Short mmCIF file of C-alpha atoms and ligand atoms in Angstrom, two decimals:
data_model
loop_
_atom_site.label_atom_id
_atom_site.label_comp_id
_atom_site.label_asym_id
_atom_site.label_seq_id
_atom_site.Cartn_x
_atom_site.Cartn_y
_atom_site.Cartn_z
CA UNK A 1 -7.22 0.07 6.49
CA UNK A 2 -4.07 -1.87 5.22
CA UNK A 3 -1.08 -2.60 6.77
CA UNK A 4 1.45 -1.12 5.21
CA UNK A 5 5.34 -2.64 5.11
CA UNK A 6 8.34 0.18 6.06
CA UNK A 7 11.50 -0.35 6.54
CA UNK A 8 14.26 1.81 8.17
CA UNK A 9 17.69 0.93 7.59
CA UNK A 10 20.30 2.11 10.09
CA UNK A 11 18.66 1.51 13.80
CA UNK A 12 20.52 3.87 15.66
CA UNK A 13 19.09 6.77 16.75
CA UNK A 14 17.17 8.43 13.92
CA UNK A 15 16.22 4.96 12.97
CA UNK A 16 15.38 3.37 16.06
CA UNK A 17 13.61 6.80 17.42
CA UNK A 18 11.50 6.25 14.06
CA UNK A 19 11.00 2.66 14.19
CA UNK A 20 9.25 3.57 18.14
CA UNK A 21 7.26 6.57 16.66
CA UNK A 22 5.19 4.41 13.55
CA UNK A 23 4.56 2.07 15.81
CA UNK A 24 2.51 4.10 17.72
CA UNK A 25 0.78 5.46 14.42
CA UNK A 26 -0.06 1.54 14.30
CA UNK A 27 -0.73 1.67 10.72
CA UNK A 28 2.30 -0.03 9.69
CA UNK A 29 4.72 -3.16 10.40
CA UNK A 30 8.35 -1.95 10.55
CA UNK A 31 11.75 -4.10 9.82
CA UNK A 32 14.28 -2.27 11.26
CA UNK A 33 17.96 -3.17 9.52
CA UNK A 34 21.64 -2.55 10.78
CA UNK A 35 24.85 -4.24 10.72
CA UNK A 36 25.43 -4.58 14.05
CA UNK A 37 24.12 -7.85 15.07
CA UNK A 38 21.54 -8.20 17.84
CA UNK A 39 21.16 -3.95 18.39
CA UNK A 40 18.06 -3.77 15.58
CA UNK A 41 16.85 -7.30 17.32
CA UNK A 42 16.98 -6.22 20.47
CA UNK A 43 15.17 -2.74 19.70
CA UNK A 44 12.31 -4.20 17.99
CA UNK A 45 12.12 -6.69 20.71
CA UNK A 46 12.23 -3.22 22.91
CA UNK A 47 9.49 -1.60 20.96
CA UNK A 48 6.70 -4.39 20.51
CA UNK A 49 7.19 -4.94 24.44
CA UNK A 50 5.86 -1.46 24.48
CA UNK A 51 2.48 -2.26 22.58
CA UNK A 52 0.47 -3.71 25.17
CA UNK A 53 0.89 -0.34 27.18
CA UNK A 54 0.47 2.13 24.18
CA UNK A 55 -2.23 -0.53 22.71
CA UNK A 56 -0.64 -0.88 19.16
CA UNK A 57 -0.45 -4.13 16.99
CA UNK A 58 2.40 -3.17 14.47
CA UNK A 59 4.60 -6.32 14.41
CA UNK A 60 8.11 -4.76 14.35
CA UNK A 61 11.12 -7.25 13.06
CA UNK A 62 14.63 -6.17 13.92
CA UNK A 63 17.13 -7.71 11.11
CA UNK A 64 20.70 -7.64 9.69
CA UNK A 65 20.00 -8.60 6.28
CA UNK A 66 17.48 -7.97 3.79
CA UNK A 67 15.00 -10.86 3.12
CA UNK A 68 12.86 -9.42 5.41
CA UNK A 69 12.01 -6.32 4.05
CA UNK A 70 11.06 -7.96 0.62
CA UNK A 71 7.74 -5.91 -0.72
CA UNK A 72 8.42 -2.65 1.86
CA UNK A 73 6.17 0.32 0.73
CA UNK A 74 8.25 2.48 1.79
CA UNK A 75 12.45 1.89 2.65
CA UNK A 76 13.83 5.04 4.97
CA UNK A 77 17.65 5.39 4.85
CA UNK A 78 19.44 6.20 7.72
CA UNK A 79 22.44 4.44 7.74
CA UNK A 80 25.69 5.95 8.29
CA UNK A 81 28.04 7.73 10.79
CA UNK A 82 26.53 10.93 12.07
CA UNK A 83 28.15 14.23 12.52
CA UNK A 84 30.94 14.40 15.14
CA UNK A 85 31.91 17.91 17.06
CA UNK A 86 33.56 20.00 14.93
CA UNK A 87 32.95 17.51 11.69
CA UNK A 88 31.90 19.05 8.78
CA UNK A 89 28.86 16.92 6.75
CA UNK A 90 31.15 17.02 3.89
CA UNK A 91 33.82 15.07 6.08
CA UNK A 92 31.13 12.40 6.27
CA UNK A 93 31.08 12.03 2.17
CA UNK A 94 33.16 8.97 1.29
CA UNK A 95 32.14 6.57 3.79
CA UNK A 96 28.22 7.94 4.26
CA UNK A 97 28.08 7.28 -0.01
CA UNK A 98 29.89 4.33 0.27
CA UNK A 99 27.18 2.74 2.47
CA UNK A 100 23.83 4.72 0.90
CA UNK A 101 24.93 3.34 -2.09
CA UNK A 102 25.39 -0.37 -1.17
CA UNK A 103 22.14 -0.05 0.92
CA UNK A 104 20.01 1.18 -1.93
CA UNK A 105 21.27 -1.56 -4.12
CA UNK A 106 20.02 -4.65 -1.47
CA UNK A 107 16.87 -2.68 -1.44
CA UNK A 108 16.15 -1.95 -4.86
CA UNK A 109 16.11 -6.06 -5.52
CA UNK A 110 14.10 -6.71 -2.58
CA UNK A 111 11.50 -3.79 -2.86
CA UNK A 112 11.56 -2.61 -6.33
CA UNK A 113 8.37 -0.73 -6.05
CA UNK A 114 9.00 1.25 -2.72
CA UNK A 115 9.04 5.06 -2.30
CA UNK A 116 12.65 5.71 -0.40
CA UNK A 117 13.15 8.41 1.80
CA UNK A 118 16.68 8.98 2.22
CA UNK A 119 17.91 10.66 5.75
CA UNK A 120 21.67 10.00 6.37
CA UNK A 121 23.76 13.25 5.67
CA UNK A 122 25.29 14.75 3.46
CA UNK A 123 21.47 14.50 2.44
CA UNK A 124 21.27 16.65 -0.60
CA UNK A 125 24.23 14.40 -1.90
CA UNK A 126 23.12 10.96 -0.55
CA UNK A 127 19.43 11.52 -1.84
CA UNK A 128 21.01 12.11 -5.48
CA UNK A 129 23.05 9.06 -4.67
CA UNK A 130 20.26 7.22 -3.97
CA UNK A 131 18.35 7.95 -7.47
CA UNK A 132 21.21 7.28 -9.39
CA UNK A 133 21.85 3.99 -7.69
CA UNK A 134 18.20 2.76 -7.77
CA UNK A 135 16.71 4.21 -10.73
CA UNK A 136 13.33 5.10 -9.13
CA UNK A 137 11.63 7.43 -10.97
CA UNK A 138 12.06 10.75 -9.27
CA UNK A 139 8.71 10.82 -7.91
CA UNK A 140 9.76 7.99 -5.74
CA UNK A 141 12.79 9.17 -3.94
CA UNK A 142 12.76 11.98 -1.42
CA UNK A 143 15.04 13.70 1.10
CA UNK A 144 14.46 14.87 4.65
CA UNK A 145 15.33 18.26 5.72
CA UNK A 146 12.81 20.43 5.09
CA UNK A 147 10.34 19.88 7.38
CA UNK A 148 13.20 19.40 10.08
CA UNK A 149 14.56 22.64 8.95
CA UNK A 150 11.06 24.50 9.06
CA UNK A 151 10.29 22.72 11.93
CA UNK A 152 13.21 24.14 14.01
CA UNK A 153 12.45 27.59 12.66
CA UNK A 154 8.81 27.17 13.88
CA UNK A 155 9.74 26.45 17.32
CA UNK A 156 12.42 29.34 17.95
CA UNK A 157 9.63 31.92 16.06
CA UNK A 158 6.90 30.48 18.39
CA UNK A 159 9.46 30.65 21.75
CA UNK A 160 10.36 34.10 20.48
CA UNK A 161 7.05 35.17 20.11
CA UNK A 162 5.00 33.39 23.11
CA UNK A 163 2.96 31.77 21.24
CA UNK A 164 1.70 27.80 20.24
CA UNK A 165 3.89 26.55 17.84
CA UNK A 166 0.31 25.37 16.16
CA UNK A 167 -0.11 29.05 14.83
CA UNK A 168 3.68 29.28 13.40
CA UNK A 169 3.56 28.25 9.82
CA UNK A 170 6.82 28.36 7.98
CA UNK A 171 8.86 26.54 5.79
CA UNK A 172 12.80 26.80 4.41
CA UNK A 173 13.89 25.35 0.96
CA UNK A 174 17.49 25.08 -0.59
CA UNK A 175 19.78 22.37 0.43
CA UNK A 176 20.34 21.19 4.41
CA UNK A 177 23.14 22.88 5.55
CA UNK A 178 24.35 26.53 5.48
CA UNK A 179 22.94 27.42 2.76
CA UNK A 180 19.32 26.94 3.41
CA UNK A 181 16.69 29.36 2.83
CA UNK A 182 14.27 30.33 5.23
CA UNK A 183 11.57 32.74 4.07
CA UNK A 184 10.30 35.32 7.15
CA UNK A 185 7.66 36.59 4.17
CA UNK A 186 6.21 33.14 4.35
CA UNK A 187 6.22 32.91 7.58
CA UNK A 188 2.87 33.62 9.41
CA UNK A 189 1.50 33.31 12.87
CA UNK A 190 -2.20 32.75 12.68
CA UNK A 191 -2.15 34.16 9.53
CA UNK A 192 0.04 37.37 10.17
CA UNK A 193 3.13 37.76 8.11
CA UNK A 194 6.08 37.08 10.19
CA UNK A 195 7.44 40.73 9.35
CA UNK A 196 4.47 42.44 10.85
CA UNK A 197 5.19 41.10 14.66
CA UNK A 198 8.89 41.29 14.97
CA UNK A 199 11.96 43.64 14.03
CA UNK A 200 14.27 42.81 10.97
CA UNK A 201 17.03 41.64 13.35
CA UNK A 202 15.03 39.54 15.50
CA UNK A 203 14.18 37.68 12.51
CA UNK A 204 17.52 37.44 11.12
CA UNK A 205 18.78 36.09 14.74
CA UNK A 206 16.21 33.28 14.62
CA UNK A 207 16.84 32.60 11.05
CA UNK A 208 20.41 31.99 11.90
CA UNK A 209 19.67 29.69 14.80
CA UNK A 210 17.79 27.72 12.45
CA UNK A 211 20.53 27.73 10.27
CA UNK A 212 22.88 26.41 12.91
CA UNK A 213 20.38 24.27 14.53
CA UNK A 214 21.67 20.49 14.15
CA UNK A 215 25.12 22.50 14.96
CA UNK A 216 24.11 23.73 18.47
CA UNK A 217 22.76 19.93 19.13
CA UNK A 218 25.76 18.44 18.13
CA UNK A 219 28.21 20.77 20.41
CA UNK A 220 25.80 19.75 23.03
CA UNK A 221 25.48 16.05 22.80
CA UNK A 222 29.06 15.69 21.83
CA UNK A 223 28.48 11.84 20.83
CA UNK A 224 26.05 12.19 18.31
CA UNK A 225 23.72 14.32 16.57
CA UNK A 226 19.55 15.47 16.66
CA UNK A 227 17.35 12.45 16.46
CA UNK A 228 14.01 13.56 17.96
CA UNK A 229 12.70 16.34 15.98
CA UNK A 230 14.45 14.15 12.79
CA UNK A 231 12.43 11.05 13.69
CA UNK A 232 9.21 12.79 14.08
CA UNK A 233 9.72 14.91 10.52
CA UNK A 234 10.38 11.67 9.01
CA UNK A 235 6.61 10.83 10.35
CA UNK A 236 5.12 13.56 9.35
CA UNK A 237 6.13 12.77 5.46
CA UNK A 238 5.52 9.13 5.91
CA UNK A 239 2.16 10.07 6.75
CA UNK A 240 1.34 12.48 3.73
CA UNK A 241 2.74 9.32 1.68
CA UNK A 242 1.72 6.47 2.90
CA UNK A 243 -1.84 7.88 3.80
CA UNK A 244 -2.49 9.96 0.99
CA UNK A 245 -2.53 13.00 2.92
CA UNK A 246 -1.06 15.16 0.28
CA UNK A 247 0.74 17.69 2.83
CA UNK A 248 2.53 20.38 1.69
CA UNK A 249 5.55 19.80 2.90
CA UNK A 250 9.68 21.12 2.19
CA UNK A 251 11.45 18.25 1.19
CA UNK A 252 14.42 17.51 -1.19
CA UNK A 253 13.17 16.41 -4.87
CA UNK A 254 14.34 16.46 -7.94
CA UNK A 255 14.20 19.57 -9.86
CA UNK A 256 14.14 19.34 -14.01
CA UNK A 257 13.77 23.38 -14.24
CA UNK A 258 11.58 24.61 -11.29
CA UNK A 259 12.74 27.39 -10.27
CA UNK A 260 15.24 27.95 -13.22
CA UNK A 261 17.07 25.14 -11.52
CA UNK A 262 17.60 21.77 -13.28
CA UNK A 263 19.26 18.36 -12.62
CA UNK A 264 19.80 18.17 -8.68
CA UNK A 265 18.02 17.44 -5.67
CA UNK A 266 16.81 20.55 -3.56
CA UNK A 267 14.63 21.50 -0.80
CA UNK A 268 11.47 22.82 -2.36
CA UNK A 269 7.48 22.91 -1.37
CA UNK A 270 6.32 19.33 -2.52
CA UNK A 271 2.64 17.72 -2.53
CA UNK A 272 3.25 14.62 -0.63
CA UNK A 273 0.63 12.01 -1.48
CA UNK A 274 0.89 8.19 -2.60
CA UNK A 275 2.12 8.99 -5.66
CA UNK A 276 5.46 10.09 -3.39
CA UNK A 277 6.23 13.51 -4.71
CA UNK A 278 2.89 14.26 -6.82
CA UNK A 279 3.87 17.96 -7.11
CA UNK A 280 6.77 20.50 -7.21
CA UNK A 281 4.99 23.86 -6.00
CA UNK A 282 6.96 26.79 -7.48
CA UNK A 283 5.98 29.89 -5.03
CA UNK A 284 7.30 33.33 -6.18
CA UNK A 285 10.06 34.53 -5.05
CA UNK A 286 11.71 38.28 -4.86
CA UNK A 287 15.06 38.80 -6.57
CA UNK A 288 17.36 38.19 -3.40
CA UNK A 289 15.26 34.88 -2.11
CA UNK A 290 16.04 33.93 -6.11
CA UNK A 291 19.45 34.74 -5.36
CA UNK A 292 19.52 32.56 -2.28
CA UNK A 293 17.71 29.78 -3.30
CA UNK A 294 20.51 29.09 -6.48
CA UNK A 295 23.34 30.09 -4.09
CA UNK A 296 21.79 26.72 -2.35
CA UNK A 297 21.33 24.80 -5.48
CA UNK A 298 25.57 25.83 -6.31
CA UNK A 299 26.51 24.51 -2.96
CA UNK A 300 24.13 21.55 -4.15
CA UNK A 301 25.98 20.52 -7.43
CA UNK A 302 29.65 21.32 -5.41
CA UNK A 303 28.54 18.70 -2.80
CA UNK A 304 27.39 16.20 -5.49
CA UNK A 305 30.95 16.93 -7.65
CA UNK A 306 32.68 16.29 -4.51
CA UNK A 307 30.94 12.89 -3.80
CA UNK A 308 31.60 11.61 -7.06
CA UNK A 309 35.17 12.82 -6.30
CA UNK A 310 35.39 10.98 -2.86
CA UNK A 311 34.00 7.81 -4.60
CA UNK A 312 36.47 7.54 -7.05
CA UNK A 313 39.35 8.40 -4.94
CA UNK A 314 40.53 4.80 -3.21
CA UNK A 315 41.23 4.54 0.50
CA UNK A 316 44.13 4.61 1.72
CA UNK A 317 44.91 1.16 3.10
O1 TXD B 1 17.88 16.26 8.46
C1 TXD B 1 18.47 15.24 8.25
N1 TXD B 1 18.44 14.68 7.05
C2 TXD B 1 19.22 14.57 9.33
C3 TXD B 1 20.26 13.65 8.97
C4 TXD B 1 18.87 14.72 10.68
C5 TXD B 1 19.46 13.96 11.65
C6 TXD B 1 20.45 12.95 11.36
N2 TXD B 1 20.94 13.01 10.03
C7 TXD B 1 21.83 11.93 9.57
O2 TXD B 1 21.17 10.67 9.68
C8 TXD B 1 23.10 11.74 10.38
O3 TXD B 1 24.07 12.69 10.05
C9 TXD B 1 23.47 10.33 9.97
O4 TXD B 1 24.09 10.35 8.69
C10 TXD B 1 22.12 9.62 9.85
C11 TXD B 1 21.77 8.77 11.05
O5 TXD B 1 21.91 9.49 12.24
P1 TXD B 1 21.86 8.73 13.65
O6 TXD B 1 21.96 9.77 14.70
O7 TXD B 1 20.72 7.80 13.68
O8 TXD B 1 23.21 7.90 13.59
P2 TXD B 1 23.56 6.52 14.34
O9 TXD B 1 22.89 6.47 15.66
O10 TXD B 1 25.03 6.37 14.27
O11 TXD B 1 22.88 5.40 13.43
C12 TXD B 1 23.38 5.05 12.19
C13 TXD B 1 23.25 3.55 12.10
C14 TXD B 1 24.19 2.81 13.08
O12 TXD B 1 23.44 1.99 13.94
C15 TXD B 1 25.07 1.97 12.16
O13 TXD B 1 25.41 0.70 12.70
C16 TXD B 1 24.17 1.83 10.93
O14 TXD B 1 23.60 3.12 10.79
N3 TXD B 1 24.88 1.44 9.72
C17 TXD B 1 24.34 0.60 8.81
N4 TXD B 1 23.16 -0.01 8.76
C18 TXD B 1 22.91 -0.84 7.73
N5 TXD B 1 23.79 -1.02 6.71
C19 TXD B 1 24.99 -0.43 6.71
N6 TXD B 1 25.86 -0.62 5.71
C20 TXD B 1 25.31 0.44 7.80
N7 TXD B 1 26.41 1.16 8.13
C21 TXD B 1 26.13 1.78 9.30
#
């Protein structure tokens, strides 16, 4: 099997939580990228001290530029500031874009053939950043929510329910944030429709959890945001990519009229293979899951307008 080359940009705690977690798949080497000199360093340092004991052999280099990461793969994105208390992800526009934007650019000239897999929030609007600024075809650049979304979802329907989270399947499309759509018809527990095993309301309450879910982390941390269950989803895609697994997974992609829904990045049901996203799966949906899903893709295109908006506007020195 090859070695394959990933970087992750922003080592804080999505990206150094990450960087820990492919190591132990041990089918990649990792360069691990941040501004603040000696903390990327010192965690890869951190990290491959861990291999004898987990008996892995991926050579992880912790960097603050980019000559390093020439020829990655794949490139994961997770620089930025995350949420604070109270902090909307819209708050986080000008200066998140600001440094997605000058991040894809350095890795664009060093890995011009990588698949990028943008995490830093807003997402929907950083991920359409990113494919403007790089000029990947579509295929190649994909946003994480999804399968954190779903993922959340899963776990409050299996805790709900008693049961292993192994039998929960489920997934949520739209954009990350309010707006997302999770669909309890979907949703089955070893093959059962969701609907079948629990009351309308139930379902609604978890829903709405899962809605609110990097919320109720944030409140609780109160210095930063979810890292855990967004490291491992980032696995789980980097997987399906990197080893052709071709997972159906919820992930933002570029839509050009699935769905009746054109021009923007959205969380939809992708095939997830080498070929990055290989497949848009349109499912069928009823008239108000329709209805949700481009009530999503509206507070989509807003979130995009207002990015260009916060780009242009200068900051106050
Ligand atoms: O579902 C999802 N997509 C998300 C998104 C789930 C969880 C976290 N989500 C977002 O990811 C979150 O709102 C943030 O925007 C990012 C990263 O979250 P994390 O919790 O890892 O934030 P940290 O710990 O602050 O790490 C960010 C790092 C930090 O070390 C900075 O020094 C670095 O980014 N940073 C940079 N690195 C390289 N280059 C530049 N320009 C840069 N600027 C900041």
């Amino acid at each position: 099997m090859p070695r394959y080359k990933v970087t992750v940009v922003g080592a804080g705690m999505v990206g150094g939580t990450l960087a820990q977690r492919l190591a132990e798949r041990d089918y990649a080497d990792i360069v691990l990228v941040d501004i603040v000199e000696g903390m990327p360093q010192g965690k890869a340092l951190d990290i491959t001290q861990a291999g004898p004991v987990y008996g892995y052999d991926s050579v992880v280099t912790g960097t603050n530029g980019y000559e390093e990461t020439e020829g990655s793969d794949l490139v994961v994105i997770t620089s930025g500031l995350p949420r604070k208390p109270g902090m909307s992800r819209d708050d986080l526009l000008k200066t998140n874009a600001g440094i997605v934007g000058e991040v894809t650019e350095n890795v664009k000239s060093r890995s011009p053939e990588a698949m990028l897999l943008i995490v830093s929030n807003p997402l929907d609007a950083m991920v359409t950043l990113a494919h403007k600024v790089s000029g990947f075809p579509k295929q190649r650049v994909i946003g994480m929510a999804g399968v954190l979304d779903s993922s959340r979802y899963r776990a409050f329907v299996a805790a709900e329910l008693g049961v292993s989270v192994r039998d929960v399947q489920g997934f949520v499309l739209g954009g990350h944030g309010d707006t997302m759509v999770p669909l309890p018809r979907y949703t089955t527990v070893a093959g059962i429709p969701l609907p079948a095993l629990l009351p309308p309301e139930r379902i609604e309450a978890i829903v709405d959890r899962a809605r609110n879910g990097g919320a109720e982390i944030v409140s609780l941390l109160k210095t930063g945001s979810a890292y855990y269950a967004p490291s491992a989803s980032v696995v789980e895609m980097i997987d399906s990519i990197l080893l052709d697994k071709k997972r159906v997974l919820p992930a933002a992609a570029y839509l050009e009229g699935e769905y009746g829904i054109e021009g923007i990045f959205l969380g939809v049901l992708c095939v997830l293979g080498a070929g990055g996203v290989e497949k848009v799966l349109e499912i069928d949906l009823d008239s108000d899951e329709r209805a949700a899903l481009h009530k999503s893709a509206d507070a989509v295109r807003e979130l995009w307008a207002a990015t260009q908006k916060a780009m242009e506007t200068p900051t106050p020195a």
